[in-house]
């Protein structure tokens, strides 16, 4: 059951409110742009600011993807090193076993074989036996040298992979801090502007048509659909924002499901009146009154950005997905570009 649609009058009122809040966002974001006294804000200014934030997100996502990929390579290198070591140890054990058996069997060299042989036939048989042992030992030693060489090469590859992984992690951390600093500056500027008396107060919800940007405040995102993430491919868009930034309903609908725990941390599913399902993850908490079955309007606060679940310790963000008709997810980036 998708809930009851609101009346025409209320939809018109929301459209009027959307135009006001869009103007408010233009005013607020303009504070973050260098401008001379008396300069007027333009949509191009706001676009440039958002592009700057999104570039920072793209750099961080690229560095994070490289780190995730190197982690996988390191795991493979570690497995190869372990396999090479196991082969070396197996060959070494076999050589030790052959040496012990030869010692226990007696006649361990050519001279002893001749001295202990009772007749010529026995001498020939003993020499053939010793020759087989010598050939086996030579093959085992060659195999041991090969196993040792492979083990050494695998270990060297592992150490190099670990070095690349550490360097990638350091770069990702540096870019993460850079992104968070930019977002924090934007948050402070917006908070300062919101405290100033104005005829039209700056709003943080950006509404385009009948859809709202799911993060109501300074944010940054890039096209990270399909990027490597902890052994799987990313199936959404991470929208970075300061911790606690409001997450709002992208469209009108009702809260379908709430869950806390697992890799997604604090999660929310919104069933939109447009027939699509929207998934919010890694939240820091729900907004007061958010509950299963509750109807919400476009741009209504439903939760707050965080880093719960397997995002703990990373930059706060909203993991956002779109499921057309409630089916498999599709890349939400093109939609977010239009509304955020």
mmCIF file of C-alpha atoms in Angstrom:
data_model
loop_
_atom_site.group_PDB
_atom_site.id
_atom_site.type_symbol
_atom_site.label_atom_id
_atom_site.label_comp_id
_atom_site.label_asym_id
_atom_site.label_seq_id
_atom_site.Cartn_x
_atom_site.Cartn_y
_atom_site.Cartn_z
ATOM 1 C CA UNK A 1 0.000 0.000 0.000
ATOM 2 C CA UNK A 2 1.563 3.285 -1.119
ATOM 3 C CA UNK A 3 -0.453 5.637 1.076
ATOM 4 C CA UNK A 4 -2.883 8.414 0.174
ATOM 5 C CA UNK A 5 -1.761 11.213 -2.205
ATOM 6 C CA UNK A 6 -2.020 14.753 -0.921
ATOM 7 C CA UNK A 7 -4.448 17.300 -2.368
ATOM 8 C CA UNK A 8 -3.743 19.625 -5.282
ATOM 9 C CA UNK A 9 -3.728 22.719 -3.055
ATOM 10 C CA UNK A 10 -1.026 21.298 -0.821
ATOM 11 C CA UNK A 11 1.117 20.287 -3.811
ATOM 12 C CA UNK A 12 0.905 23.836 -5.153
ATOM 13 C CA UNK A 13 1.891 25.186 -1.739
ATOM 14 C CA UNK A 14 4.924 22.883 -1.696
ATOM 15 C CA UNK A 15 5.975 24.085 -5.166
ATOM 16 C CA UNK A 16 5.829 27.675 -3.951
ATOM 17 C CA UNK A 17 7.890 26.730 -0.913
ATOM 18 C CA UNK A 18 10.374 24.961 -3.209
ATOM 19 C CA UNK A 19 11.014 28.169 -5.137
ATOM 20 C CA UNK A 20 11.651 30.034 -1.886
ATOM 21 C CA UNK A 21 14.079 27.482 -0.472
ATOM 22 C CA UNK A 22 15.937 27.285 -3.782
ATOM 23 C CA UNK A 23 16.471 31.044 -3.584
ATOM 24 C CA UNK A 24 17.616 30.628 0.011
ATOM 25 C CA UNK A 25 20.251 28.100 -0.996
ATOM 26 C CA UNK A 26 21.594 30.475 -3.640
ATOM 27 C CA UNK A 27 21.952 33.219 -1.049
ATOM 28 C CA UNK A 28 23.599 30.989 1.540
ATOM 29 C CA UNK A 29 26.072 29.280 -0.773
ATOM 30 C CA UNK A 30 27.113 32.636 -2.200
ATOM 31 C CA UNK A 31 28.849 33.427 1.088
ATOM 32 C CA UNK A 32 31.449 30.797 0.306
ATOM 33 C CA UNK A 33 32.490 32.446 -2.948
ATOM 34 C CA UNK A 34 35.021 35.298 -3.216
ATOM 35 C CA UNK A 35 33.194 38.401 -4.397
ATOM 36 C CA UNK A 36 33.735 42.135 -4.441
ATOM 37 C CA UNK A 37 31.531 44.465 -2.412
ATOM 38 C CA UNK A 38 28.078 44.768 -3.872
ATOM 39 C CA UNK A 39 28.583 41.826 -6.266
ATOM 40 C CA UNK A 40 25.409 39.905 -7.032
ATOM 41 C CA UNK A 41 24.984 36.173 -6.647
ATOM 42 C CA UNK A 42 24.375 34.120 -9.768
ATOM 43 C CA UNK A 43 23.518 30.506 -10.386
ATOM 44 C CA UNK A 44 26.921 30.173 -12.033
ATOM 45 C CA UNK A 45 28.561 31.116 -8.708
ATOM 46 C CA UNK A 46 26.625 28.402 -6.895
ATOM 47 C CA UNK A 47 27.438 25.896 -9.628
ATOM 48 C CA UNK A 48 31.142 26.699 -9.348
ATOM 49 C CA UNK A 49 31.067 26.183 -5.593
ATOM 50 C CA UNK A 50 29.263 22.863 -5.866
ATOM 51 C CA UNK A 51 31.657 21.795 -8.613
ATOM 52 C CA UNK A 52 34.606 22.549 -6.315
ATOM 53 C CA UNK A 53 33.133 20.438 -3.524
ATOM 54 C CA UNK A 54 32.308 17.637 -5.950
ATOM 55 C CA UNK A 55 35.848 17.660 -7.338
ATOM 56 C CA UNK A 56 37.152 17.153 -3.798
ATOM 57 C CA UNK A 57 34.741 14.234 -3.393
ATOM 58 C CA UNK A 58 35.840 12.759 -6.721
ATOM 59 C CA UNK A 59 39.520 12.960 -5.729
ATOM 60 C CA UNK A 60 38.797 11.269 -2.421
ATOM 61 C CA UNK A 61 36.652 8.556 -4.022
ATOM 62 C CA UNK A 62 39.346 7.844 -6.609
ATOM 63 C CA UNK A 63 42.003 7.533 -3.888
ATOM 64 C CA UNK A 64 39.699 5.331 -1.822
ATOM 65 C CA UNK A 65 39.021 3.074 -4.825
ATOM 66 C CA UNK A 66 42.757 2.740 -5.471
ATOM 67 C CA UNK A 67 43.334 1.818 -1.833
ATOM 68 C CA UNK A 68 40.528 -0.765 -1.918
ATOM 69 C CA UNK A 69 41.979 -2.257 -5.099
ATOM 70 C CA UNK A 70 45.456 -2.428 -3.601
ATOM 71 C CA UNK A 71 44.050 -4.116 -0.526
ATOM 72 C CA UNK A 72 42.726 -6.888 -2.762
ATOM 73 C CA UNK A 73 46.085 -7.185 -4.529
ATOM 74 C CA UNK A 74 47.824 -7.395 -1.164
ATOM 75 C CA UNK A 75 45.504 -10.199 -0.094
ATOM 76 C CA UNK A 76 46.364 -12.125 -3.268
ATOM 77 C CA UNK A 77 50.091 -11.471 -2.788
ATOM 78 C CA UNK A 78 49.849 -12.664 0.811
ATOM 79 C CA UNK A 79 48.093 -15.849 -0.335
ATOM 80 C CA UNK A 80 50.776 -16.488 -2.994
ATOM 81 C CA UNK A 81 53.535 -15.985 -0.423
ATOM 82 C CA UNK A 82 51.842 -18.453 1.942
ATOM 83 C CA UNK A 83 51.438 -21.028 -0.846
ATOM 84 C CA UNK A 84 55.088 -20.655 -1.909
ATOM 85 C CA UNK A 85 56.267 -21.084 1.652
ATOM 86 C CA UNK A 86 54.102 -24.181 2.080
ATOM 87 C CA UNK A 87 55.575 -25.727 -1.108
ATOM 88 C CA UNK A 88 59.115 -24.997 0.083
ATOM 89 C CA UNK A 89 58.480 -26.573 3.470
ATOM 90 C CA UNK A 90 56.872 -29.636 1.864
ATOM 91 C CA UNK A 91 59.899 -30.188 -0.411
ATOM 92 C CA UNK A 92 62.274 -29.689 2.534
ATOM 93 C CA UNK A 93 60.364 -32.265 4.603
ATOM 94 C CA UNK A 94 60.562 -34.756 1.713
ATOM 95 C CA UNK A 95 64.333 -34.321 1.399
ATOM 96 C CA UNK A 96 64.803 -34.820 5.152
ATOM 97 C CA UNK A 97 62.667 -37.958 4.998
ATOM 98 C CA UNK A 98 64.676 -39.405 2.076
ATOM 99 C CA UNK A 99 67.949 -38.671 3.868
ATOM 100 C CA UNK A 100 66.749 -40.413 7.029
ATOM 101 C CA UNK A 101 65.571 -43.468 5.110
ATOM 102 C CA UNK A 102 68.867 -43.701 3.212
ATOM 103 C CA UNK A 103 70.785 -43.531 6.480
ATOM 104 C CA UNK A 104 68.608 -46.193 8.100
ATOM 105 C CA UNK A 105 68.935 -48.480 5.040
ATOM 106 C CA UNK A 106 72.735 -48.637 5.299
ATOM 107 C CA UNK A 107 75.035 -48.506 2.178
ATOM 108 C CA UNK A 108 74.995 -44.815 1.640
ATOM 109 C CA UNK A 109 77.876 -44.450 -0.831
ATOM 110 C CA UNK A 110 79.597 -46.206 -3.704
ATOM 111 C CA UNK A 111 82.511 -47.609 -1.670
ATOM 112 C CA UNK A 112 80.237 -49.109 0.977
ATOM 113 C CA UNK A 113 78.102 -50.691 -1.734
ATOM 114 C CA UNK A 114 81.147 -52.449 -3.179
ATOM 115 C CA UNK A 115 82.520 -53.615 0.158
ATOM 116 C CA UNK A 116 79.247 -55.086 1.390
ATOM 117 C CA UNK A 117 78.143 -56.705 -1.880
ATOM 118 C CA UNK A 118 78.595 -60.552 -1.793
ATOM 119 C CA UNK A 119 78.929 -60.925 -5.592
ATOM 120 C CA UNK A 120 78.962 -59.019 -8.882
ATOM 121 C CA UNK A 121 75.204 -59.232 -9.333
ATOM 122 C CA UNK A 122 74.672 -57.716 -5.916
ATOM 123 C CA UNK A 123 77.207 -54.964 -6.707
ATOM 124 C CA UNK A 124 75.333 -54.038 -9.910
ATOM 125 C CA UNK A 125 71.997 -54.055 -8.115
ATOM 126 C CA UNK A 126 73.391 -51.910 -5.306
ATOM 127 C CA UNK A 127 74.899 -49.419 -7.790
ATOM 128 C CA UNK A 128 71.574 -49.102 -9.637
ATOM 129 C CA UNK A 129 69.822 -48.443 -6.321
ATOM 130 C CA UNK A 130 72.362 -45.776 -5.349
ATOM 131 C CA UNK A 131 72.019 -44.163 -8.769
ATOM 132 C CA UNK A 132 68.250 -43.892 -8.340
ATOM 133 C CA UNK A 133 68.749 -42.292 -4.918
ATOM 134 C CA UNK A 134 71.260 -39.812 -6.346
ATOM 135 C CA UNK A 135 68.924 -38.891 -9.189
ATOM 136 C CA UNK A 136 66.023 -38.466 -6.751
ATOM 137 C CA UNK A 137 68.141 -36.302 -4.457
ATOM 138 C CA UNK A 138 69.248 -34.110 -7.366
ATOM 139 C CA UNK A 139 65.630 -33.630 -8.460
ATOM 140 C CA UNK A 140 64.566 -32.861 -4.910
ATOM 141 C CA UNK A 141 67.332 -30.311 -4.463
ATOM 142 C CA UNK A 142 66.391 -28.649 -7.760
ATOM 143 C CA UNK A 143 62.777 -28.555 -6.635
ATOM 144 C CA UNK A 144 63.855 -27.099 -3.289
ATOM 145 C CA UNK A 145 65.839 -24.336 -5.002
ATOM 146 C CA UNK A 146 62.861 -23.518 -7.236
ATOM 147 C CA UNK A 147 60.475 -23.436 -4.261
ATOM 148 C CA UNK A 148 62.845 -21.176 -2.323
ATOM 149 C CA UNK A 149 63.137 -18.814 -5.301
ATOM 150 C CA UNK A 150 59.350 -18.638 -5.726
ATOM 151 C CA UNK A 151 58.879 -18.018 -2.012
ATOM 152 C CA UNK A 152 61.416 -15.195 -2.044
ATOM 153 C CA UNK A 153 59.824 -13.569 -5.099
ATOM 154 C CA UNK A 154 56.331 -13.852 -3.602
ATOM 155 C CA UNK A 155 57.508 -12.345 -0.325
ATOM 156 C CA UNK A 156 59.164 -9.453 -2.169
ATOM 157 C CA UNK A 157 55.964 -8.858 -4.141
ATOM 158 C CA UNK A 158 53.969 -8.856 -0.900
ATOM 159 C CA UNK A 159 56.243 -6.266 0.704
ATOM 160 C CA UNK A 160 55.988 -4.036 -2.395
ATOM 161 C CA UNK A 161 52.195 -4.382 -2.395
ATOM 162 C CA UNK A 162 52.030 -3.466 1.283
ATOM 163 C CA UNK A 163 54.109 -0.374 0.566
ATOM 164 C CA UNK A 164 51.789 0.732 -2.248
ATOM 165 C CA UNK A 165 48.778 0.078 -0.029
ATOM 166 C CA UNK A 166 50.198 2.229 2.788
ATOM 167 C CA UNK A 167 50.951 5.067 0.359
ATOM 168 C CA UNK A 168 47.432 4.866 -1.096
ATOM 169 C CA UNK A 169 45.901 4.921 2.370
ATOM 170 C CA UNK A 170 47.934 7.993 3.337
ATOM 171 C CA UNK A 171 46.786 9.818 0.188
ATOM 172 C CA UNK A 172 43.159 8.828 0.774
ATOM 173 C CA UNK A 173 43.353 10.072 4.361
ATOM 174 C CA UNK A 174 44.861 13.387 3.244
ATOM 175 C CA UNK A 175 42.116 13.898 0.657
ATOM 176 C CA UNK A 176 39.466 12.886 3.177
ATOM 177 C CA UNK A 177 40.663 15.581 5.571
ATOM 178 C CA UNK A 178 40.741 18.121 2.730
ATOM 179 C CA UNK A 179 37.156 17.270 1.796
ATOM 180 C CA UNK A 180 35.952 17.466 5.392
ATOM 181 C CA UNK A 181 37.639 20.858 5.849
ATOM 182 C CA UNK A 182 35.872 22.253 2.771
ATOM 183 C CA UNK A 183 32.512 20.912 3.932
ATOM 184 C CA UNK A 184 33.039 22.278 7.444
ATOM 185 C CA UNK A 185 33.829 25.742 6.086
ATOM 186 C CA UNK A 186 30.628 25.585 4.065
ATOM 187 C CA UNK A 187 28.662 24.513 7.141
ATOM 188 C CA UNK A 188 30.049 27.383 9.256
ATOM 189 C CA UNK A 189 29.296 29.911 6.541
ATOM 190 C CA UNK A 190 25.740 28.650 6.164
ATOM 191 C CA UNK A 191 25.201 28.718 9.920
ATOM 192 C CA UNK A 192 26.470 32.299 10.101
ATOM 193 C CA UNK A 193 24.218 33.386 7.255
ATOM 194 C CA UNK A 194 21.188 31.666 8.807
ATOM 195 C CA UNK A 195 21.613 33.805 11.948
ATOM 196 C CA UNK A 196 21.357 37.069 10.027
ATOM 197 C CA UNK A 197 17.931 38.734 9.774
ATOM 198 C CA UNK A 198 16.672 38.631 6.200
ATOM 199 C CA UNK A 199 13.369 38.994 4.397
ATOM 200 C CA UNK A 200 14.034 35.592 2.808
ATOM 201 C CA UNK A 201 16.013 33.445 5.200
ATOM 202 C CA UNK A 202 18.453 31.016 3.578
ATOM 203 C CA UNK A 203 17.086 27.476 3.573
ATOM 204 C CA UNK A 204 19.174 24.346 3.388
ATOM 205 C CA UNK A 205 16.738 22.149 1.466
ATOM 206 C CA UNK A 206 17.227 22.282 -2.286
ATOM 207 C CA UNK A 207 14.056 21.319 -4.178
ATOM 208 C CA UNK A 208 13.883 20.902 -7.934
ATOM 209 C CA UNK A 209 10.431 20.192 -9.301
ATOM 210 C CA UNK A 210 8.974 17.447 -7.127
ATOM 211 C CA UNK A 211 12.348 16.186 -5.837
ATOM 212 C CA UNK A 212 14.713 17.380 -3.115
ATOM 213 C CA UNK A 213 18.428 16.803 -2.744
ATOM 214 C CA UNK A 214 18.560 14.096 -0.041
ATOM 215 C CA UNK A 215 21.187 16.039 1.949
ATOM 216 C CA UNK A 216 20.023 19.426 3.230
ATOM 217 C CA UNK A 217 23.266 21.324 3.707
ATOM 218 C CA UNK A 218 26.819 21.544 2.360
ATOM 219 C CA UNK A 219 27.549 18.322 0.500
ATOM 220 C CA UNK A 220 29.842 16.773 -2.083
ATOM 221 C CA UNK A 221 29.542 13.698 -4.274
ATOM 222 C CA UNK A 222 30.912 12.089 -7.427
ATOM 223 C CA UNK A 223 30.059 9.183 -9.716
ATOM 224 C CA UNK A 224 31.366 6.325 -7.553
ATOM 225 C CA UNK A 225 28.897 3.721 -8.865
ATOM 226 C CA UNK A 226 30.694 0.391 -9.326
ATOM 227 C CA UNK A 227 33.810 1.432 -7.404
ATOM 228 C CA UNK A 228 35.527 -1.316 -5.341
ATOM 229 C CA UNK A 229 34.361 -1.337 -1.734
ATOM 230 C CA UNK A 230 35.418 -3.987 0.819
ATOM 231 C CA UNK A 231 35.156 -6.958 -1.510
ATOM 232 C CA UNK A 232 32.147 -5.776 -3.524
ATOM 233 C CA UNK A 233 31.139 -3.103 -6.031
ATOM 234 C CA UNK A 234 29.541 0.115 -4.856
ATOM 235 C CA UNK A 235 25.845 0.239 -5.762
ATOM 236 C CA UNK A 236 24.948 3.780 -4.858
ATOM 237 C CA UNK A 237 26.353 7.278 -4.450
ATOM 238 C CA UNK A 238 28.094 8.505 -1.314
ATOM 239 C CA UNK A 239 27.045 12.072 -0.522
ATOM 240 C CA UNK A 240 29.628 13.537 1.861
ATOM 241 C CA UNK A 241 28.481 16.114 4.399
ATOM 242 C CA UNK A 242 29.349 17.236 7.938
ATOM 243 C CA UNK A 243 28.287 14.794 10.650
ATOM 244 C CA UNK A 244 24.673 15.373 11.660
ATOM 245 C CA UNK A 245 23.625 17.195 8.483
ATOM 246 C CA UNK A 246 19.890 16.606 7.893
ATOM 247 C CA UNK A 247 18.943 13.880 5.424
ATOM 248 C CA UNK A 248 15.579 14.627 3.817
ATOM 249 C CA UNK A 249 12.950 12.796 1.802
ATOM 250 C CA UNK A 250 13.913 13.006 -1.856
ATOM 251 C CA UNK A 251 10.221 12.939 -2.720
ATOM 252 C CA UNK A 252 6.878 12.558 -0.986
ATOM 253 C CA UNK A 253 5.921 9.094 0.164
ATOM 254 C CA UNK A 254 6.059 7.001 3.294
ATOM 255 C CA UNK A 255 8.714 5.380 5.454
ATOM 256 C CA UNK A 256 8.707 1.734 4.410
ATOM 257 C CA UNK A 257 11.363 0.229 6.674
ATOM 258 C CA UNK A 258 13.892 1.181 9.358
ATOM 259 C CA UNK A 259 16.822 -0.941 10.454
ATOM 260 C CA UNK A 260 19.946 -0.547 12.566
ATOM 261 C CA UNK A 261 22.928 -2.899 12.392
ATOM 262 C CA UNK A 262 25.191 -4.655 9.922
ATOM 263 C CA UNK A 263 27.297 -3.022 7.251
ATOM 264 C CA UNK A 264 24.716 -0.313 6.525
ATOM 265 C CA UNK A 265 24.538 0.846 10.137
ATOM 266 C CA UNK A 266 21.456 2.973 10.707
ATOM 267 C CA UNK A 267 19.291 2.633 7.573
ATOM 268 C CA UNK A 268 16.022 3.914 6.148
ATOM 269 C CA UNK A 269 13.880 2.898 3.164
ATOM 270 C CA UNK A 270 11.499 5.444 1.645
ATOM 271 C CA UNK A 271 8.748 4.386 -0.749
ATOM 272 C CA UNK A 272 8.043 7.365 -2.967
ATOM 273 C CA UNK A 273 4.713 8.377 -4.422
ATOM 274 C CA UNK A 274 6.501 8.132 -7.773
ATOM 275 C CA UNK A 275 6.589 4.343 -7.367
ATOM 276 C CA UNK A 276 10.318 4.120 -6.621
ATOM 277 C CA UNK A 277 12.162 3.044 -3.495
ATOM 278 C CA UNK A 278 14.996 5.080 -1.983
ATOM 279 C CA UNK A 279 17.596 3.701 0.417
ATOM 280 C CA UNK A 280 19.537 5.774 2.988
ATOM 281 C CA UNK A 281 22.470 4.195 4.909
ATOM 282 C CA UNK A 282 25.289 5.032 7.381
ATOM 283 C CA UNK A 283 23.011 7.502 9.182
ATOM 284 C CA UNK A 284 23.826 8.903 12.614
ATOM 285 C CA UNK A 285 20.202 8.755 13.721
ATOM 286 C CA UNK A 286 16.585 9.324 12.781
ATOM 287 C CA UNK A 287 14.703 12.622 12.984
ATOM 288 C CA UNK A 288 12.093 12.892 15.768
ATOM 289 C CA UNK A 289 8.859 11.263 14.663
ATOM 290 C CA UNK A 290 10.418 9.123 11.942
ATOM 291 C CA UNK A 291 8.640 5.780 12.054
ATOM 292 C CA UNK A 292 7.536 2.995 9.732
ATOM 293 C CA UNK A 293 4.397 3.929 7.843
ATOM 294 C CA UNK A 294 4.715 7.666 8.409
ATOM 295 C CA UNK A 295 3.989 9.874 5.411
ATOM 296 C CA UNK A 296 6.576 12.512 4.573
ATOM 297 C CA UNK A 297 6.677 15.395 2.167
ATOM 298 C CA UNK A 298 9.380 16.305 -0.306
ATOM 299 C CA UNK A 299 12.326 17.802 1.593
ATOM 300 C CA UNK A 300 11.094 16.732 5.035
ATOM 301 C CA UNK A 301 13.895 15.806 7.454
ATOM 302 C CA UNK A 302 13.866 12.065 8.137
ATOM 303 C CA UNK A 303 17.373 11.369 9.485
ATOM 304 C CA UNK A 304 20.923 12.717 9.853
ATOM 305 C CA UNK A 305 24.185 12.027 8.017
ATOM 306 C CA UNK A 306 26.725 9.870 9.854
ATOM 307 C CA UNK A 307 29.219 7.039 9.418
ATOM 308 C CA UNK A 308 27.551 4.088 11.119
ATOM 309 C CA UNK A 309 28.032 0.453 10.101
ATOM 310 C CA UNK A 310 31.133 -0.400 8.105
ATOM 311 C CA UNK A 311 31.639 3.329 7.400
ATOM 312 C CA UNK A 312 32.709 3.899 10.987
ATOM 313 C CA UNK A 313 35.941 5.871 11.050
ATOM 314 C CA UNK A 314 35.463 7.178 7.518
ATOM 315 C CA UNK A 315 34.268 10.576 6.373
ATOM 316 C CA UNK A 316 30.574 11.100 7.285
ATOM 317 C CA UNK A 317 28.326 10.533 4.297
ATOM 318 C CA UNK A 318 24.936 9.362 3.162
ATOM 319 C CA UNK A 319 25.019 6.190 1.097
ATOM 320 C CA UNK A 320 22.086 6.749 -1.252
ATOM 321 C CA UNK A 321 20.394 4.305 -3.630
ATOM 322 C CA UNK A 322 17.488 4.457 -6.076
ATOM 323 C CA UNK A 323 15.454 1.298 -6.777
ATOM 324 C CA UNK A 324 13.010 1.918 -9.655
ATOM 325 C CA UNK A 325 9.729 0.183 -8.829
ATOM 326 C CA UNK A 326 11.395 -1.352 -5.789
ATOM 327 C CA UNK A 327 13.662 -3.524 -7.972
ATOM 328 C CA UNK A 328 17.428 -3.613 -8.462
ATOM 329 C CA UNK A 329 19.363 -0.396 -7.805
ATOM 330 C CA UNK A 330 20.422 1.920 -10.611
ATOM 331 C CA UNK A 331 23.134 4.565 -10.617
ATOM 332 C CA UNK A 332 21.642 7.565 -8.748
ATOM 333 C CA UNK A 333 24.364 9.965 -9.874
ATOM 334 C CA UNK A 334 22.506 11.408 -12.910
ATOM 335 C CA UNK A 335 19.481 12.212 -10.721
ATOM 336 C CA UNK A 336 21.622 13.758 -7.994
ATOM 337 C CA UNK A 337 23.407 15.965 -10.534
ATOM 338 C CA UNK A 338 20.012 17.422 -11.465
ATOM 339 C CA UNK A 339 18.699 18.020 -7.944
ATOM 340 C CA UNK A 340 21.823 18.592 -5.829
#
